[in-house]
Amino acid sequence: MVMNVIWLIVLGIVFFFLLLAAGIGFFIFKKRYKTASSNQALIITGPKLGDAEQDNRIFVDENGRSMKIIRGGGVRLKMFQTSTPIDLTSFQLEIESPKAYTSEGVPIKAKSVAEISIGSKLEIVANYAEKFLGKAQKEKERELKEVLEGHLRAIISALTVDEIYKDFDSVNRKVKKIAEEDLKNLGFEITSFALKEIKDVDEENGYLEALGRPRIAEARKDADIAEANALRETRMHKAKTDQEAEEEEINRRIEIARSNKDKDVKESEYKAEVERGRARSEQAYNLEQARLNQQVKEEEMQIQFIERQRQVKLEEEEQKRRKAKADADAYDIKAKAEAEAEKARIDGETKAQIEKQKGLAEAEVIRERGRANAEAKELMAQAMEKYGEAAILEMVIDMLPKYAREVAQPLSQIDEMKVIDLGGGSDGSSGTAKITGNVTRTMTGLQESLKEATGMDLKAMLESFVSRGNVNNFMEIKSNDHGEKQERGQNEQQQDPDAREYRKENEVIAETASARENETEENEQEENEGRKE
């Protein structure tokens, strides 16, 4: 724990000294780094300024002394180097010469203004640094004024008062020209020089004033002459102007009259033109109206034509739609017909198969029915052989009640019957007796039908059978026969189950055949109704 504290203290001390060294280094760097603004220059002196051949900012004089001049930017000073800033801003000097003699010996006072600045070239700045670096601004201005005043005196002494008075610009150019070289040697440049005024030193003598008097008198004379000429010219000009004004007035009146006449003529022409224009406008309006009406009619006809085309197009589209619908319906009908045909074909094949099976079943039924009929006929032949006419009569007598019941069956289906009896007929029978008589007559017609179908005369057989006294014997035989039938039935149940089963099968086959016949008839009726639909 103590070691950690010691290490922390050591690290803190090291960090403190590093920060202190960095701060000192930054302070030294800031102190040694110098910058110059755009209107300043830095003059750096000291050792190790650099190579003058590689750095054009270094100036070396003829004695081998060197300095570096920095204009704008910054530089880091090396050890034992110093920097001095100088101001490159120009300044103005007012130069006053209280007594200067001209080439004619006339003393005059002269006032002028000069614009001065430190030179821009390296050697001129070096001259300034050598001669004025460290001096106050007033001392610099005093020395420069003395130099410029001396040059101004020299120029004035070489000129006459008249030359100076007439041409200030010449004096300015000459002073600036002879002063430039001296100012460069001092480290300055003269931007401009201007002579402001010159005066007499002795105002009583008034040389400059006397010099101006002839000119003033001449100027006055010239002014008077000019004034007289001006007055004369003014009067002449006024007379001429008046004449011209009168002529102008006359011409103006003539012009007004002419203008009025022209105006009237032009108004008449204008009115006529207006009327013609109005007529043309009305005609053009009518023509334009007719053209517009025609155009409207054409556009209406065009609209009707377009509308008709649209209706025709709509009708064509409707026909196309109907045709497409008809084609679709026809396709649907065709597809439906094909489907129904396929269904009918399948149904036909199915029905044909059913009919085939039905035919086979019916054939089997017919075959079994024929076999049963044959057996029945064989049994009847045996009965006929055994019993003769008695057996036949028994069969007929047994059948008569059933036949009478079937004949009278339609009458039982009548819910309500009204009989209108208008009296007896030719035979004296009533309406009700006629109904029952119809049943009796139908029963009586049975023997005629039986005679025609089988050749048996039922009436003759009964008369022959009764005349022979066989009624009692027949009743006994029938009684015996009934007992034999019961005994035979019992014997068949006991002794011949196969025959009984065979008869049951025949009955089932007969019922099945009858049901199939009924189903076939119903199917045929449905097909006929479907074809009709």
PDB file of C-alpha atoms in Angstrom, residues 96-111 152-153 156-157 160-161 197-203 206-208:
ATOM      1  CA  GLU A  96       6.809  75.025 -46.526  1.00  0.00           C
ATOM      2  CA  SER A  97       9.562  77.157 -48.000  1.00  0.00           C
ATOM      3  CA  PRO A  98       9.315  80.686 -46.393  1.00  0.00           C
ATOM      4  CA  LYS A  99      11.713  82.376 -48.804  1.00  0.00           C
ATOM      5  CA  ALA A 100      12.930  80.964 -52.089  1.00  0.00           C
ATOM      6  CA  TYR A 101      14.399  82.969 -54.947  1.00  0.00           C
ATOM      7  CA  THR A 102      13.476  82.401 -58.541  1.00  0.00           C
ATOM      8  CA  SER A 103      15.884  82.598 -61.469  1.00  0.00           C
ATOM      9  CA  GLU A 104      14.936  86.310 -61.724  1.00  0.00           C
ATOM     10  CA  GLY A 105      15.837  86.893 -58.065  1.00  0.00           C
ATOM     11  CA  VAL A 106      12.252  87.391 -56.988  1.00  0.00           C
ATOM     12  CA  PRO A 107      11.634  85.975 -53.484  1.00  0.00           C
ATOM     13  CA  ILE A 108       8.453  83.904 -53.059  1.00  0.00           C
ATOM     14  CA  LYS A 109       6.807  81.672 -50.480  1.00  0.00           C
ATOM     15  CA  ALA A 110       5.935  78.127 -51.534  1.00  0.00           C
ATOM     16  CA  LYS A 111       3.710  75.500 -49.873  1.00  0.00           C
ATOM     17  CA  LEU A 152      11.940  72.406 -53.995  1.00  0.00           C
ATOM     18  CA  ARG A 153      14.238  75.441 -53.560  1.00  0.00           C
ATOM     19  CA  ILE A 156      12.283  77.187 -57.894  1.00  0.00           C
ATOM     20  CA  SER A 157      15.707  78.784 -58.372  1.00  0.00           C
ATOM     21  CA  THR A 160      10.979  82.182 -63.373  1.00  0.00           C
ATOM     22  CA  VAL A 161       7.957  83.329 -61.428  1.00  0.00           C
ATOM     23  CA  GLU A 197       0.509  77.795 -53.663  1.00  0.00           C
ATOM     24  CA  ILE A 198       3.126  80.539 -54.094  1.00  0.00           C
ATOM     25  CA  LYS A 199       3.036  84.025 -52.532  1.00  0.00           C
ATOM     26  CA  ASP A 200       5.118  87.218 -52.421  1.00  0.00           C
ATOM     27  CA  VAL A 201       7.541  87.405 -49.544  1.00  0.00           C
ATOM     28  CA  ASP A 202       7.122  91.211 -49.443  1.00  0.00           C
ATOM     29  CA  GLU A 203       3.453  91.911 -49.806  1.00  0.00           C
ATOM     30  CA  GLY A 206       3.357  92.896 -54.719  1.00  0.00           C
ATOM     31  CA  TYR A 207       5.353  91.359 -57.525  1.00  0.00           C
ATOM     32  CA  LEU A 208       2.932  88.610 -58.149  1.00  0.00           C
TER      33      LEU A 208
END
